[in-house]
Amino acid sequence: MAWFFGLGVTGVVLLTLALVFDGVLEGAFDGAPAGALEGWLSLPVVAGFLAATGFGGVLATELLDAGPVLAIGCGAVVGAGAAWLTYRFGRVLTRDRTGVAPRGSDLVGTAGKVVTAIPADGFGEVLLRLAGQPVKLAAVSTVPLARGAEVWVEASPTATSVVVRPVDR
């Protein structure tokens, strides 16, 4: 039983190392044909297999009063299940992509309001909405615009400034 317990503790230590040193074994098996081992020999999968095999062997020894051969078999089945679950969970996490972050160019064509008056060919400030969030940016216009004027964004030359024109109604 001590061997199984040692195997389980080794798996837990490897899993801890996998969390600290993410991706240590990634790329170590690049010579495998057509990525056949991709993901299966990652450190979290190997650690999950070792931990579950060891602790599964301990449980089989203690609960079933199994001999070493049966305990190894039970531990291997539990370890294979844990490795498969770890692999599948890792695949789900790597496919979890977020949407594209909004950029300043997404502001072109949006309406906003002047919050600091804009002199002719000078800078003021406008309040716009980017991805549903209010954003205050520096703004330039060819005509002077008073505070509270409604504007239309024509261009976004930098991440913090826009070119605006008054909205004609």
PDB file of C-alpha atoms in Angstrom:
ATOM      1  CA  MET A   1       0.000   0.000   0.000  1.00  0.00           C
ATOM      2  CA  ALA A   2       2.911   2.380   0.643  1.00  0.00           C
ATOM      3  CA  TRP A   3       3.925   2.124  -3.031  1.00  0.00           C
ATOM      4  CA  PHE A   4       0.453   3.177  -4.145  1.00  0.00           C
ATOM      5  CA  PHE A   5       0.377   6.016  -1.659  1.00  0.00           C
ATOM      6  CA  GLY A   6       3.812   7.175  -2.863  1.00  0.00           C
ATOM      7  CA  LEU A   7       2.599   7.056  -6.475  1.00  0.00           C
ATOM      8  CA  GLY A   8      -0.436   9.156  -5.553  1.00  0.00           C
ATOM      9  CA  VAL A   9       1.657  11.742  -3.721  1.00  0.00           C
ATOM     10  CA  THR A  10       4.061  11.868  -6.687  1.00  0.00           C
ATOM     11  CA  GLY A  11       1.110  12.587  -8.974  1.00  0.00           C
ATOM     12  CA  VAL A  12      -0.078  15.407  -6.705  1.00  0.00           C
ATOM     13  CA  VAL A  13       3.445  16.889  -6.632  1.00  0.00           C
ATOM     14  CA  LEU A  14       3.627  16.689 -10.439  1.00  0.00           C
ATOM     15  CA  LEU A  15       0.231  18.354 -10.703  1.00  0.00           C
ATOM     16  CA  THR A  16       1.470  21.156  -8.475  1.00  0.00           C
ATOM     17  CA  LEU A  17       4.530  21.514 -10.689  1.00  0.00           C
ATOM     18  CA  ALA A  18       2.253  21.553 -13.743  1.00  0.00           C
ATOM     19  CA  LEU A  19       0.403  24.504 -12.261  1.00  0.00           C
ATOM     20  CA  VAL A  20       3.612  26.337 -11.386  1.00  0.00           C
ATOM     21  CA  PHE A  21       5.608  25.494 -14.530  1.00  0.00           C
ATOM     22  CA  ASP A  22       2.814  25.474 -17.098  1.00  0.00           C
ATOM     23  CA  GLY A  23       3.759  23.770 -20.369  1.00  0.00           C
ATOM     24  CA  VAL A  24       6.980  22.014 -19.263  1.00  0.00           C
ATOM     25  CA  LEU A  25       6.373  18.848 -21.310  1.00  0.00           C
ATOM     26  CA  GLU A  26       4.572  20.618 -24.140  1.00  0.00           C
ATOM     27  CA  GLY A  27       6.626  20.127 -27.278  1.00  0.00           C
ATOM     28  CA  ALA A  28       8.741  17.350 -25.748  1.00  0.00           C
ATOM     29  CA  PHE A  29       6.999  14.801 -27.952  1.00  0.00           C
ATOM     30  CA  ASP A  30       6.832  16.784 -31.212  1.00  0.00           C
ATOM     31  CA  GLY A  31       8.371  13.855 -33.090  1.00  0.00           C
ATOM     32  CA  ALA A  32       5.184  11.777 -32.691  1.00  0.00           C
ATOM     33  CA  PRO A  33       3.476  11.119 -36.033  1.00  0.00           C
ATOM     34  CA  ALA A  34       0.810  13.698 -36.958  1.00  0.00           C
ATOM     35  CA  GLY A  35       0.325  14.898 -33.391  1.00  0.00           C
ATOM     36  CA  ALA A  36      -0.944  11.489 -32.214  1.00  0.00           C
ATOM     37  CA  LEU A  37       0.135  12.187 -28.656  1.00  0.00           C
ATOM     38  CA  GLU A  38      -0.881  15.852 -28.630  1.00  0.00           C
ATOM     39  CA  GLY A  39      -2.365  16.684 -25.255  1.00  0.00           C
ATOM     40  CA  TRP A  40      -2.169  13.129 -23.911  1.00  0.00           C
ATOM     41  CA  LEU A  41       1.364  13.478 -22.624  1.00  0.00           C
ATOM     42  CA  SER A  42       0.902  16.894 -21.096  1.00  0.00           C
ATOM     43  CA  LEU A  43       2.088  17.241 -17.516  1.00  0.00           C
ATOM     44  CA  PRO A  44      -1.434  17.651 -16.054  1.00  0.00           C
ATOM     45  CA  VAL A  45      -2.652  14.456 -17.768  1.00  0.00           C
ATOM     46  CA  VAL A  46       0.372  12.426 -16.654  1.00  0.00           C
ATOM     47  CA  ALA A  47       0.084  13.834 -13.106  1.00  0.00           C
ATOM     48  CA  GLY A  48      -3.639  13.067 -12.977  1.00  0.00           C
ATOM     49  CA  PHE A  49      -2.992   9.516 -14.151  1.00  0.00           C
ATOM     50  CA  LEU A  50      -0.254   8.921 -11.561  1.00  0.00           C
ATOM     51  CA  ALA A  51      -2.225  10.436  -8.681  1.00  0.00           C
ATOM     52  CA  ALA A  52      -5.431   8.583  -9.487  1.00  0.00           C
ATOM     53  CA  THR A  53      -3.571   5.307 -10.100  1.00  0.00           C
ATOM     54  CA  GLY A  54      -1.809   5.574  -6.755  1.00  0.00           C
ATOM     55  CA  PHE A  55      -4.835   6.596  -4.723  1.00  0.00           C
ATOM     56  CA  GLY A  56      -7.044   4.117  -6.634  1.00  0.00           C
ATOM     57  CA  GLY A  57      -4.594   1.368  -5.654  1.00  0.00           C
ATOM     58  CA  VAL A  58      -4.739   2.508  -2.020  1.00  0.00           C
ATOM     59  CA  LEU A  59      -8.547   2.410  -2.077  1.00  0.00           C
ATOM     60  CA  ALA A  60      -8.600  -1.036  -3.706  1.00  0.00           C
ATOM     61  CA  THR A  61      -6.149  -2.345  -1.125  1.00  0.00           C
ATOM     62  CA  GLU A  62      -8.033  -0.907   1.837  1.00  0.00           C
ATOM     63  CA  LEU A  63     -11.692  -1.175   0.764  1.00  0.00           C
ATOM     64  CA  LEU A  64     -11.616  -4.359  -1.322  1.00  0.00           C
ATOM     65  CA  ASP A  65      -8.777  -6.037   0.568  1.00  0.00           C
ATOM     66  CA  ALA A  66      -7.281  -6.630  -2.880  1.00  0.00           C
ATOM     67  CA  GLY A  67      -3.893  -8.113  -3.580  1.00  0.00           C
ATOM     68  CA  PRO A  68      -1.190  -6.198  -5.425  1.00  0.00           C
ATOM     69  CA  VAL A  69      -2.215  -7.355  -8.924  1.00  0.00           C
ATOM     70  CA  LEU A  70      -5.902  -6.458  -8.471  1.00  0.00           C
ATOM     71  CA  ALA A  71      -4.949  -3.156  -6.804  1.00  0.00           C
ATOM     72  CA  ILE A  72      -2.709  -2.281  -9.773  1.00  0.00           C
ATOM     73  CA  GLY A  73      -5.574  -3.074 -12.151  1.00  0.00           C
ATOM     74  CA  CYS A  74      -8.095  -1.012 -10.174  1.00  0.00           C
ATOM     75  CA  GLY A  75      -5.633   1.840  -9.861  1.00  0.00           C
ATOM     76  CA  ALA A  76      -4.872   1.751 -13.589  1.00  0.00           C
ATOM     77  CA  VAL A  77      -8.587   1.901 -14.453  1.00  0.00           C
ATOM     78  CA  VAL A  78      -9.131   4.843 -12.090  1.00  0.00           C
ATOM     79  CA  GLY A  79      -5.951   6.494 -13.399  1.00  0.00           C
ATOM     80  CA  ALA A  80      -7.007   6.072 -17.032  1.00  0.00           C
ATOM     81  CA  GLY A  81     -10.370   7.639 -16.205  1.00  0.00           C
ATOM     82  CA  ALA A  82      -8.716  10.577 -14.464  1.00  0.00           C
ATOM     83  CA  ALA A  83      -6.284  11.039 -17.377  1.00  0.00           C
ATOM     84  CA  TRP A  84      -9.154  11.029 -19.883  1.00  0.00           C
ATOM     85  CA  LEU A  85     -11.146  13.551 -17.817  1.00  0.00           C
ATOM     86  CA  THR A  86      -8.082  15.780 -17.454  1.00  0.00           C
ATOM     87  CA  TYR A  87      -7.429  15.612 -21.201  1.00  0.00           C
ATOM     88  CA  ARG A  88     -11.058  16.439 -22.066  1.00  0.00           C
ATOM     89  CA  PHE A  89     -11.202  19.278 -19.533  1.00  0.00           C
ATOM     90  CA  GLY A  90      -7.967  20.714 -20.946  1.00  0.00           C
ATOM     91  CA  ARG A  91      -9.377  20.564 -24.486  1.00  0.00           C
ATOM     92  CA  VAL A  92     -12.526  22.389 -23.388  1.00  0.00           C
ATOM     93  CA  LEU A  93     -10.448  25.102 -21.728  1.00  0.00           C
ATOM     94  CA  THR A  94      -8.223  25.616 -24.772  1.00  0.00           C
ATOM     95  CA  ARG A  95     -11.259  26.019 -27.036  1.00  0.00           C
ATOM     96  CA  ASP A  96     -12.746  28.672 -24.730  1.00  0.00           C
ATOM     97  CA  ARG A  97     -12.023  31.811 -26.729  1.00  0.00           C
ATOM     98  CA  THR A  98     -13.186  35.264 -25.813  1.00  0.00           C
ATOM     99  CA  GLY A  99     -14.515  37.815 -28.247  1.00  0.00           C
ATOM    100  CA  VAL A 100     -12.260  40.296 -29.957  1.00  0.00           C
ATOM    101  CA  ALA A 101     -11.375  43.256 -27.777  1.00  0.00           C
ATOM    102  CA  PRO A 102     -12.874  46.536 -29.013  1.00  0.00           C
ATOM    103  CA  ARG A 103     -10.504  48.909 -30.790  1.00  0.00           C
ATOM    104  CA  GLY A 104     -10.534  52.627 -31.393  1.00  0.00           C
ATOM    105  CA  SER A 105     -11.451  52.059 -35.036  1.00  0.00           C
ATOM    106  CA  ASP A 106     -14.750  50.596 -33.809  1.00  0.00           C
ATOM    107  CA  LEU A 107     -15.749  54.140 -32.824  1.00  0.00           C
ATOM    108  CA  VAL A 108     -15.943  55.392 -36.421  1.00  0.00           C
ATOM    109  CA  GLY A 109     -19.595  56.028 -37.234  1.00  0.00           C
ATOM    110  CA  THR A 110     -20.793  56.354 -33.645  1.00  0.00           C
ATOM    111  CA  ALA A 111     -22.514  59.339 -32.071  1.00  0.00           C
ATOM    112  CA  GLY A 112     -21.500  61.099 -28.878  1.00  0.00           C
ATOM    113  CA  LYS A 113     -21.627  64.367 -26.966  1.00  0.00           C
ATOM    114  CA  VAL A 114     -19.060  67.088 -26.406  1.00  0.00           C
ATOM    115  CA  VAL A 115     -18.044  67.307 -22.718  1.00  0.00           C
ATOM    116  CA  THR A 116     -15.276  69.908 -23.132  1.00  0.00           C
ATOM    117  CA  ALA A 117     -15.798  72.523 -25.846  1.00  0.00           C
ATOM    118  CA  ILE A 118     -13.822  71.948 -29.037  1.00  0.00           C
ATOM    119  CA  PRO A 119     -12.281  75.055 -30.631  1.00  0.00           C
ATOM    120  CA  ALA A 120     -11.838  75.186 -34.413  1.00  0.00           C
ATOM    121  CA  ASP A 121      -8.845  72.984 -35.307  1.00  0.00           C
ATOM    122  CA  GLY A 122      -8.168  72.463 -31.592  1.00  0.00           C
ATOM    123  CA  PHE A 123      -8.738  69.696 -29.069  1.00  0.00           C
ATOM    124  CA  GLY A 124     -11.676  69.196 -26.724  1.00  0.00           C
ATOM    125  CA  GLU A 125     -13.275  66.078 -25.250  1.00  0.00           C
ATOM    126  CA  VAL A 126     -16.211  63.900 -26.242  1.00  0.00           C
ATOM    127  CA  LEU A 127     -18.085  61.135 -24.447  1.00  0.00           C
ATOM    128  CA  LEU A 128     -18.711  58.054 -26.618  1.00  0.00           C
ATOM    129  CA  ARG A 129     -19.764  54.462 -26.060  1.00  0.00           C
ATOM    130  CA  LEU A 130     -17.348  51.666 -26.921  1.00  0.00           C
ATOM    131  CA  ALA A 131     -18.692  48.141 -26.435  1.00  0.00           C
ATOM    132  CA  GLY A 132     -21.445  49.563 -24.250  1.00  0.00           C
ATOM    133  CA  GLN A 133     -19.041  51.402 -21.947  1.00  0.00           C
ATOM    134  CA  PRO A 134     -18.731  55.185 -21.781  1.00  0.00           C
ATOM    135  CA  VAL A 135     -15.350  56.427 -23.002  1.00  0.00           C
ATOM    136  CA  LYS A 136     -14.060  59.984 -22.815  1.00  0.00           C
ATOM    137  CA  LEU A 137     -11.595  60.801 -25.590  1.00  0.00           C
ATOM    138  CA  ALA A 138      -9.765  63.812 -26.958  1.00  0.00           C
ATOM    139  CA  ALA A 139     -11.524  65.156 -30.041  1.00  0.00           C
ATOM    140  CA  VAL A 140     -10.719  67.534 -32.865  1.00  0.00           C
ATOM    141  CA  SER A 141     -13.132  69.192 -35.280  1.00  0.00           C
ATOM    142  CA  THR A 142     -12.827  71.613 -38.198  1.00  0.00           C
ATOM    143  CA  VAL A 143     -15.607  73.770 -36.705  1.00  0.00           C
ATOM    144  CA  PRO A 144     -15.953  74.937 -33.094  1.00  0.00           C
ATOM    145  CA  LEU A 145     -18.358  72.846 -31.015  1.00  0.00           C
ATOM    146  CA  ALA A 146     -19.909  73.867 -27.697  1.00  0.00           C
ATOM    147  CA  ARG A 147     -20.313  71.651 -24.644  1.00  0.00           C
ATOM    148  CA  GLY A 148     -23.336  69.355 -25.036  1.00  0.00           C
ATOM    149  CA  ALA A 149     -23.270  69.375 -28.856  1.00  0.00           C
ATOM    150  CA  GLU A 150     -24.057  66.056 -30.517  1.00  0.00           C
ATOM    151  CA  VAL A 151     -21.223  64.794 -32.726  1.00  0.00           C
ATOM    152  CA  TRP A 152     -20.463  62.027 -35.199  1.00  0.00           C
ATOM    153  CA  VAL A 153     -17.074  60.254 -35.223  1.00  0.00           C
ATOM    154  CA  GLU A 154     -15.418  60.427 -38.653  1.00  0.00           C
ATOM    155  CA  ALA A 155     -12.015  58.915 -37.819  1.00  0.00           C
ATOM    156  CA  SER A 156      -9.923  57.538 -34.988  1.00  0.00           C
ATOM    157  CA  PRO A 157      -6.302  58.568 -35.649  1.00  0.00           C
ATOM    158  CA  THR A 158      -5.016  57.291 -32.292  1.00  0.00           C
ATOM    159  CA  ALA A 159      -6.279  55.113 -29.452  1.00  0.00           C
ATOM    160  CA  THR A 160      -7.079  58.203 -27.378  1.00  0.00           C
ATOM    161  CA  SER A 161      -8.368  60.701 -29.942  1.00  0.00           C
ATOM    162  CA  VAL A 162     -11.083  61.011 -32.567  1.00  0.00           C
ATOM    163  CA  VAL A 163     -12.038  63.356 -35.378  1.00  0.00           C
ATOM    164  CA  VAL A 164     -15.656  64.496 -35.102  1.00  0.00           C
ATOM    165  CA  ARG A 165     -18.195  66.595 -36.966  1.00  0.00           C
ATOM    166  CA  PRO A 166     -21.470  68.054 -35.704  1.00  0.00           C
ATOM    167  CA  VAL A 167     -24.653  66.048 -36.257  1.00  0.00           C
ATOM    168  CA  ASP A 168     -26.937  67.810 -38.755  1.00  0.00           C
ATOM    169  CA  ARG A 169     -30.656  67.483 -38.003  1.00  0.00           C
TER     170      ARG A 169
END
